[in-house]
């Protein structure tokens, strides 16, 4: 398969913004044209070739190598193709994407998949804050697509998300699911405080006890059959789901009553202590 | 503030201690002052203080609510639900250190108020949750305006920080955390705010104007300020000027230089100098730096040529030293 490979020449001291580093852009470009793509280092417009060694041309498959933790906006607004990053990725990876696949064999920065509406992002390491979130001043975050994180993530994950799926295996920071309007957020690890704050709709599924806000009210403990569809789907995507996730009991809390109050938080009960309270 | 003096009959102070930190605030505006529609002054107002410990401001308050540290967002969110008449979980609410009856009583008072004012301080903005805590009290203010007139305002410190926010606001549309590197303003706190940029080590130079981040920012940010060429404009020796490569002493605005300062409610006040100073004003130094930078940017957009990028730091220092000499 024809692949474009870009390798970072040397570690960056200041952030580099490369919105053009996307399968949509390179799909029709020769190697020379790819090297000539704009890259913004501070207030200076430079060329991609100043920072990357590039092999291959005219492909929707992009492979990146090196520590790209200071390279921002990779795959910005991408609609197709694939990006595989062998190293860390900087902020805004896959922001506003509508299609395609991004795989990170390392860590990703803040605003991963911010306001995306389609496609799949898989991070094998940790992610920063504001995963799938709405930008400041924007009313709506992720509108579709899937973000799967094998490690942990920072604060405000899924902020104002409307649709789509986020799954985080490790720990997450405070305000996960902040102001959620819809969509589904799976938290397999521990979460910080104020999970689901100000959510109006949407679903948060937690596999560890949560410290909930007083504006969430206990509804019932039940076995939500619809979750089996999600569990099946996540397993198909190689996300390991605990055994109790399938057919286990979940405590359901509704809130946030400071807003519309139609969001739900489902806390999976430990198999040995079914019926006991998981929310403090 | 004039409106609060004239109209407020309920004053809520959250996570602040104006009796010690803003000593004229209670007397001139929010508690003792007699206004057009508050002729009784103190007697015509109810004052509520919410804080983690009884401070001297508690003596001024009619009601003191002692909240557990770090539970402000929880309590404010519960208040928002109660304002809307929605249910809250009593057991979890009591983890805040406050009882449902206390919050319900506060909500009733807020709704009954003719004009309510909420002031908040660093007890809210500098504790876990920071911007979300501030957002919570502002959202509560918005919710209360469904029932009565309510305002929420931060009790600012550090001289003219409100002025910086106000000027940035009308110049760019954003109050802080602004990036100009692409030739237009972009706003993203966390990405472009100073502490975060310094902590991540993403800047290679710093210009500090009338502030002392060396005394207030986290250590990793301070360490980075010490590593990069830092230029400080200040009228005195500060922690930041100690670690800066260049400290330009400037005249003190309002004492030996004229200028405009902003009151914490964003009212601009023109100040005139009472004394003369051998030092230039901040404005004069900034203007000269701007001219020197513009002279080195022939493409006119503030971006230096590639050769400039490769020039040693000494060149930049020399040009700044020229500015100082002038």
XYZ file of C-alpha atoms in Angstrom:
606
model
C 0.000 0.000 0.000
C 1.203 3.461 -0.867
C 2.051 5.302 2.370
C 3.427 8.768 3.018
C 5.918 8.673 5.871
C 6.982 11.833 7.667
C 9.702 11.782 10.316
C 10.406 14.714 12.607
C 14.018 15.790 12.081
C 14.670 17.138 15.567
C 12.866 17.889 18.809
C 10.931 21.155 18.767
C 11.419 23.868 21.385
C 8.249 25.776 20.507
C 4.931 24.521 19.145
C 4.488 23.876 15.445
C 1.032 24.092 13.884
C 0.414 21.872 10.863
C -3.254 21.802 9.872
C -2.166 20.687 6.411
C -0.722 17.430 7.728
C -3.831 15.497 6.846
C -4.704 12.667 4.408
C -7.137 14.980 2.572
C -4.323 17.375 1.719
C -1.554 14.927 0.844
C -3.810 12.619 -1.156
C -3.088 14.450 -4.400
C 0.354 15.924 -3.657
C 3.780 14.880 -4.854
C 6.644 14.552 -2.372
C 7.964 17.975 -3.338
C 4.547 19.550 -2.806
C 4.205 17.869 0.592
C 7.605 19.228 1.641
C 6.401 22.664 0.572
C 3.236 22.615 2.701
C 2.984 25.465 5.219
C 3.871 24.909 8.864
C 3.581 27.618 11.487
C 6.367 27.906 14.036
C 5.472 30.721 16.395
C 4.695 33.702 14.173
C 6.811 32.435 11.282
C 5.414 30.574 8.339
C 7.816 27.816 7.355
C 7.686 24.728 5.177
C 6.891 21.216 6.329
C 10.195 20.108 4.837
C 12.031 22.325 7.363
C 10.930 19.987 10.109
C 10.090 16.645 8.534
C 11.784 14.162 6.265
C 9.121 12.835 3.924
C 8.950 9.691 1.854
C 6.155 8.683 -0.494
C 3.487 10.750 -2.174
C -0.148 10.872 -3.234
C -1.656 8.720 -0.525
C -4.413 8.919 2.055
C -2.308 6.826 4.436
C -0.009 8.941 6.533
C 2.583 7.618 8.949
C 4.340 9.956 11.370
C 7.431 9.227 13.420
C 9.130 11.085 16.253
C 8.093 12.954 19.370
C 5.338 15.127 17.977
C 4.132 16.357 21.381
C 4.703 19.944 20.241
C 3.175 19.453 16.814
C -0.388 20.723 16.917
C -3.443 20.214 14.712
C -2.392 16.989 12.946
C -5.352 15.613 10.994
C -7.349 18.783 11.527
C -10.744 18.530 9.771
C -9.757 15.294 8.011
C -12.529 13.439 6.225
C -10.860 10.230 5.042
C -7.789 8.031 5.138
C -5.614 7.115 8.069
C -2.887 8.592 10.235
C -0.621 6.401 12.334
C 1.613 8.235 14.796
C 4.574 6.350 16.206
C 5.386 8.637 19.098
C 3.515 11.298 21.031
C 1.101 13.736 19.393
C 0.428 17.380 20.232
C -2.748 19.312 20.890
C -5.828 19.338 18.646
C -5.081 15.984 17.035
C -8.079 15.100 14.862
C -9.976 18.201 15.888
C -13.063 18.790 13.734
C -12.469 15.562 11.807
C -15.442 14.041 10.068
C -14.004 10.736 8.898
C -10.948 8.499 8.715
C -8.852 6.847 11.386
C -6.093 8.128 13.666
C -3.944 5.770 15.723
C -1.410 7.039 18.252
C 1.256 4.685 19.561
C 2.127 7.075 22.370
C 0.413 9.903 24.238
C -1.813 12.636 22.810
C -2.175 16.242 23.947
C -5.191 18.317 24.949
C -8.238 18.828 22.724
C -7.931 15.396 21.119
C -10.815 15.034 18.655
C -12.321 18.333 19.769
C -15.629 19.004 18.018
C -15.142 15.978 15.744
C -18.222 14.620 14.034
C -17.028 11.350 12.542
C -14.155 8.905 12.300
C -12.180 6.925 14.850
C -9.295 7.966 17.103
C -7.371 5.329 19.032
C -4.711 6.367 21.550
C -2.604 3.605 23.039
C -1.107 5.878 25.695
C -2.612 8.735 27.709
C -4.485 11.763 26.431
C -4.619 15.314 27.752
C -7.673 17.276 28.795
C -10.747 18.301 26.831
C -10.952 15.094 24.791
C -13.836 15.427 22.292
C -14.725 18.737 23.901
C -16.202 21.979 22.649
C -13.792 24.828 22.179
C -14.121 27.768 24.549
C -17.126 29.815 23.576
C -18.536 27.026 21.437
C -21.802 25.433 22.464
C -21.255 21.922 21.147
C -18.371 19.477 21.367
C -18.044 16.112 19.672
C -20.963 15.477 17.326
C -20.124 11.931 16.287
C -17.359 9.401 15.835
C -15.391 7.442 18.399
C -12.408 8.125 20.648
C -10.816 5.160 22.394
C -8.036 5.772 24.908
C -6.083 2.904 26.428
C -4.483 5.076 29.104
C -5.878 7.941 31.153
C -7.045 11.450 30.237
C -7.133 14.915 31.745
C -9.928 17.245 32.761
C -13.185 18.122 31.019
C -13.329 15.003 28.872
C -16.363 15.055 26.570
C -17.268 18.624 27.504
C -20.547 19.582 25.775
C -20.458 16.502 23.549
C -23.656 15.909 21.633
C -23.185 12.497 20.042
C -20.503 9.862 19.640
C -18.599 7.564 21.948
C -15.582 8.141 24.185
C -13.993 5.263 26.052
C -11.175 5.748 28.573
C -9.497 2.806 30.209
C -7.359 4.656 32.738
C -8.094 7.446 35.180
C -9.677 10.720 34.111
C -9.458 14.149 35.665
C -12.197 16.340 37.085
C -15.334 17.383 35.217
C -15.574 14.356 32.914
C -18.727 14.773 30.826
C -19.039 18.442 31.758
C -22.221 19.943 30.273
C -22.833 16.823 28.182
C -25.759 17.153 25.816
C -25.737 13.616 24.481
C -23.470 10.804 23.447
C -21.835 8.157 25.603
C -18.791 8.305 27.836
C -17.289 5.072 29.175
C -14.983 5.461 32.173
C -13.262 2.203 33.038
C -10.836 3.719 35.528
C -11.206 6.112 38.413
C -12.594 9.560 37.759
C -11.830 12.862 39.441
C -14.512 14.933 41.100
C -17.590 16.541 39.536
C -18.192 13.894 36.900
C -21.200 14.788 34.765
C -21.398 18.322 36.119
C -24.183 20.327 34.466
C -24.997 17.558 31.991
C -28.410 17.894 30.420
C -28.577 14.639 28.456
C -26.253 11.802 27.499
C -24.894 8.761 29.309
C -21.813 8.248 31.444
C -20.958 4.651 32.274
C -18.502 4.214 35.134
C -16.857 1.024 36.308
C -15.367 2.530 39.460
C -17.254 4.333 42.257
C -17.910 8.003 41.603
C -18.067 10.990 43.891
C -21.246 12.504 42.501
C -22.590 16.017 42.813
C -25.614 16.562 45.055
C -27.577 17.427 41.936
C -27.680 13.773 40.834
C -30.448 11.652 42.251
C -30.496 7.906 42.586
C -33.077 6.369 40.264
C -32.718 2.598 40.463
C -30.381 -0.353 40.212
C -30.992 -2.356 37.081
C -29.503 -4.244 34.200
C -29.571 -1.931 31.191
C -29.895 -4.219 28.190
C -28.967 -1.464 25.735
C -25.468 -1.404 27.237
C -24.827 -4.860 25.782
C -24.780 -3.273 22.341
C -22.062 -0.891 23.481
C -20.093 -3.620 25.221
C -20.249 -5.776 22.097
C -19.175 -2.841 19.960
C -16.262 -1.950 22.265
C -15.095 -5.554 22.341
C -15.143 -5.573 18.553
C -12.815 -2.549 18.693
C -10.438 -4.426 21.043
C -11.417 -2.426 24.117
C -11.259 -4.810 27.058
C -14.506 -4.526 29.012
C -14.693 -6.053 32.510
C -16.776 -9.201 32.647
C -19.384 -7.560 34.895
C -19.977 -4.982 32.166
C -22.033 -7.540 30.306
C -25.276 -8.243 32.118
C -24.102 -6.763 35.401
C -26.099 -4.506 37.680
C -25.761 -0.739 37.361
C -26.864 1.996 39.714
C -28.594 4.692 37.734
C -28.421 8.364 38.726
C -30.190 11.141 36.886
C -29.114 14.737 36.690
C -27.760 17.298 36.670
C -30.797 18.964 38.244
C -29.099 22.355 38.036
C -29.670 21.943 34.294
C -32.240 19.934 32.379
C -31.600 16.888 34.535
C -32.053 14.289 31.814
C -28.520 12.975 31.823
C -27.802 9.564 33.272
C -24.828 8.152 35.086
C -24.639 4.386 35.289
C -22.254 3.003 37.884
C -21.399 -0.656 37.385
C -21.711 -2.589 40.598
C -18.921 -4.841 41.836
C -19.960 -8.418 41.240
C -19.548 -9.369 44.905
C -21.552 -6.483 46.351
C -24.532 -6.070 44.115
C -27.076 -3.560 45.372
C -24.683 -1.651 47.610
C -24.133 2.044 46.954
C -21.278 2.914 44.614
C -21.692 6.636 44.758
C -20.649 8.587 47.781
C -20.500 49.523 41.860
C -22.551 52.700 41.884
C -25.584 50.660 40.960
C -24.864 48.221 43.798
C -24.511 51.116 46.220
C -27.808 52.586 45.042
C -29.856 49.411 44.746
C -28.481 46.225 46.319
C -30.522 44.935 49.243
C -28.831 41.522 49.320
C -25.066 41.168 49.160
C -23.439 37.732 49.010
C -19.664 37.499 49.414
C -18.214 34.108 48.433
C -14.622 33.062 49.132
C -13.402 36.584 49.750
C -12.493 38.724 52.718
C -13.155 42.337 51.747
C -12.890 43.565 55.346
C -9.139 42.941 55.090
C -8.391 42.769 51.366
C -10.670 45.533 50.038
C -11.060 47.692 53.133
C -13.107 50.463 51.487
C -15.438 48.137 49.625
C -18.007 47.593 52.383
C -17.997 51.260 53.379
C -18.185 52.832 49.935
C -20.274 50.444 47.901
C -21.726 47.243 49.208
C -22.672 47.367 52.893
C -22.581 50.688 54.743
C -23.090 53.065 51.825
C -26.415 54.874 51.530
C -27.653 55.057 47.972
C -30.588 56.431 46.024
C -32.804 53.407 46.660
C -30.979 52.208 49.769
C -31.425 55.198 52.066
C -31.034 53.084 55.193
C -27.528 51.950 54.259
C -26.500 48.966 56.377
C -29.963 48.512 57.858
C -31.482 48.132 54.434
C -29.190 45.330 53.317
C -28.732 41.683 54.145
C -25.127 40.537 53.931
C -24.226 36.855 53.508
C -20.673 35.543 53.703
C -19.723 32.075 52.439
C -16.206 31.001 53.351
C -14.238 28.127 54.789
C -13.479 29.976 58.037
C -14.840 32.979 59.905
C -12.749 35.921 58.696
C -13.105 39.544 59.897
C -15.693 39.926 57.105
C -17.918 37.460 58.993
C -18.447 40.100 61.707
C -20.024 42.336 59.087
C -22.294 39.600 57.727
C -25.845 38.869 58.874
C -25.459 35.250 57.816
C -22.205 33.310 57.755
C -22.175 29.979 55.943
C -19.079 27.932 56.680
C -18.419 25.689 53.713
C -15.924 22.803 53.592
C -12.766 23.551 51.578
C -13.084 22.653 47.910
C -16.872 22.267 47.976
C -17.819 25.602 46.427
C -18.759 24.192 43.026
C -20.967 21.562 44.673
C -22.765 24.143 46.804
C -23.209 26.588 43.942
C -24.544 23.862 41.667
C -26.976 22.788 44.378
C -28.089 26.424 44.729
C -28.733 26.548 40.973
C -30.930 23.453 41.236
C -32.823 24.883 44.218
C -33.365 28.182 42.412
C -35.103 26.171 39.680
C -37.085 24.222 42.253
C -35.323 20.968 41.388
C -34.376 18.155 43.726
C -30.936 17.730 45.289
C -29.517 14.790 47.205
C -29.490 15.862 50.841
C -26.802 13.464 52.031
C -24.362 14.499 49.318
C -25.226 18.152 49.830
C -24.248 17.910 53.486
C -20.751 16.890 52.418
C -20.321 20.567 51.580
C -20.700 21.416 55.265
C -23.993 23.174 54.579
C -27.506 21.942 55.230
C -30.369 21.917 52.773
C -32.335 24.301 55.002
C -29.492 26.817 54.943
C -29.250 26.772 51.167
C -33.027 26.862 50.726
C -33.161 29.877 53.036
C -30.452 31.574 50.977
C -32.289 30.814 47.736
C -35.521 32.243 49.174
C -33.709 35.412 50.193
C -32.091 35.668 46.778
C -35.405 35.329 44.977
C -37.069 37.844 47.291
C -34.281 40.389 46.865
C -35.024 43.511 44.861
C -31.444 43.678 43.660
C -28.827 41.125 44.596
C -25.065 41.331 44.245
C -22.587 38.484 44.554
C -18.889 39.141 45.017
C -16.357 36.354 44.802
C -12.670 36.099 45.484
C -9.700 33.794 45.357
C -11.383 31.327 47.707
C -13.383 30.468 44.632
C -11.098 31.227 41.721
C -7.871 29.739 43.056
C -9.177 26.482 44.512
C -9.723 23.171 42.728
C -11.959 23.755 39.724
C -10.840 27.387 39.363
C -12.552 28.672 36.214
C -15.479 26.308 36.689
C -16.035 27.663 40.211
C -16.195 31.162 38.760
C -18.474 29.891 36.011
C -20.749 28.335 38.655
C -21.346 31.608 40.501
C -21.851 33.443 37.210
C -24.331 30.776 36.089
C -26.144 31.165 39.414
C -26.378 34.872 38.691
C -27.850 34.146 35.267
C -30.388 31.722 36.782
C -31.438 34.272 39.420
C -32.169 36.848 36.777
C -35.221 34.747 35.894
C -36.644 35.979 39.201
C -34.991 39.266 40.100
C -32.078 41.496 39.223
C -28.773 39.923 40.204
C -25.140 40.638 39.418
C -21.956 38.670 40.124
C -18.549 40.278 40.162
C -15.033 39.174 41.076
C -13.236 41.087 43.824
C -10.020 41.735 41.953
C -6.606 42.351 43.382
C -3.168 43.286 42.117
C -3.735 46.831 40.946
C -5.032 47.124 37.421
C -5.732 43.515 36.375
C -9.253 44.556 35.438
C -7.706 47.095 33.073
C -5.746 44.382 31.279
C -8.905 42.299 30.861
C -10.963 45.284 29.715
C -8.442 46.510 27.151
C -7.806 42.996 25.799
C -11.570 42.560 25.636
C -12.265 45.570 23.496
C -9.128 45.166 21.390
C -9.482 41.468 20.586
C -12.822 40.243 21.887
C -11.091 38.061 24.486
C -10.001 38.988 28.003
C -6.847 36.841 28.419
C -5.155 33.675 27.149
C -4.812 35.197 23.675
C -2.400 34.085 20.972
C -1.381 36.466 18.182
C 1.136 34.244 16.393
C -1.044 33.720 13.334
C -1.625 37.436 12.875
C -5.061 37.469 14.473
C -6.244 36.862 18.032
C -7.040 33.325 19.092
C -8.424 32.474 22.516
C -7.874 29.244 24.371
C -7.166 29.295 28.107
C -5.061 26.289 29.005
C -3.318 26.404 25.656
C -2.407 30.067 25.389
C -2.563 31.235 29.002
C 0.747 32.308 30.475
C 1.103 29.749 33.252
C 0.425 26.865 30.887
C 2.791 28.133 28.191
C 5.575 28.619 30.717
C 4.961 25.338 32.518
C 5.138 23.416 29.254
C 8.229 25.418 28.271
C 6.682 26.521 24.969
C 7.926 30.107 24.911
C 11.458 31.249 24.145
C 11.143 34.818 25.456
C 8.916 36.700 27.894
C 7.891 40.314 28.387
C 6.368 41.005 31.796
C 4.534 44.270 32.190
C 3.622 45.435 35.687
C 3.214 41.942 37.111
C 5.191 39.636 39.346
C 4.720 36.082 38.096
C 7.956 35.137 39.864
C 6.065 35.520 43.139
C 2.744 33.997 42.196
C 3.102 31.342 39.502
C 3.894 27.649 40.016
C 7.591 26.793 40.314
C 7.940 25.104 36.867
C 6.617 28.297 35.250
C 9.022 30.453 37.286
C 11.907 28.150 36.397
C 11.177 28.579 32.696
C 11.024 32.369 33.077
C 14.556 32.122 34.449
C 15.700 30.016 31.490
C 14.455 32.266 28.673
C 15.272 35.938 28.003
C 12.789 37.729 30.257
C 12.235 41.480 30.156
C 10.431 43.164 33.021
C 8.865 46.607 33.100
C 8.201 47.551 36.685
C 8.639 50.510 38.964
C 10.291 48.383 41.654
C 12.491 45.351 42.214
C 10.357 42.196 42.199
C 10.909 38.431 42.282
C 10.486 38.468 38.512
C 12.907 41.329 37.943
C 15.489 39.364 39.947
C 15.373 36.492 37.481
C 14.924 38.644 34.366
C 17.751 39.468 31.974
C 16.503 43.043 31.603
C 14.578 45.138 34.109
C 13.398 48.484 32.792
C 12.424 50.751 35.656
C 9.337 52.750 34.838
C 7.471 55.591 36.497
C 4.536 54.746 38.765
C 1.203 55.382 37.094
C -0.957 57.670 39.206
C 2.029 58.995 41.156
C 4.685 60.006 38.663
C 3.039 59.107 35.337
C -0.384 59.666 33.869
C -2.539 56.869 32.560
C -5.836 55.065 32.880
C -6.719 52.516 35.514
C -9.865 50.415 35.621
C -11.947 49.979 38.713
C -12.943 46.351 39.341
C -16.321 47.014 37.724
C -14.466 48.113 34.564
C -15.050 51.826 34.988
C -11.998 53.584 33.495
C -10.448 56.283 35.648
C -7.905 58.740 34.295
C -5.056 59.408 36.696
C -2.638 62.343 36.674
C 0.863 62.416 38.117
C 1.474 64.306 41.336
C 5.254 64.054 41.046
C 7.796 63.961 38.261
C 9.946 60.921 37.645
C 13.317 60.373 35.990
C 11.921 57.147 34.555
C 9.775 56.776 31.417
C 6.190 55.554 31.698
C 5.219 51.970 30.774
C 3.469 53.341 27.705
C 6.581 55.193 26.547
C 8.803 52.111 26.922
C 6.284 49.856 25.177
C 5.951 52.335 22.318
C 9.704 52.419 21.836
C 9.972 48.621 21.949
C 7.156 48.381 19.402
C 8.918 50.818 17.095
C 12.188 48.915 17.428
C 10.440 45.609 16.676
C 8.602 47.120 13.702
C 11.894 48.424 12.336
C 13.283 44.878 12.400
C 10.252 43.384 10.638
C 10.421 44.594 7.036
C 7.437 42.472 5.979
C 5.331 44.617 8.259
C 3.395 41.834 9.991
C 5.598 41.583 13.026
C 7.329 38.435 11.726
C 11.076 38.622 11.463
C 12.984 37.376 8.441
C 14.540 33.944 8.597
C 17.940 35.472 9.246
C 16.562 37.072 12.382
C 15.423 33.690 13.580
C 18.972 32.461 13.468
C 20.481 35.562 15.047
C 21.924 35.084 18.520
C 20.002 36.315 21.551
C 22.674 38.961 22.033
C 21.367 40.898 19.027
C 17.897 41.135 20.516
C 19.369 42.195 23.816
C 21.388 44.910 22.184
C 18.327 46.417 20.528
C 16.499 46.400 23.826
C 19.460 47.930 25.554
C 19.291 50.687 22.979
C 15.696 51.245 23.983
C 16.715 51.447 27.629
C 19.478 53.882 26.756
C 17.048 56.116 24.927
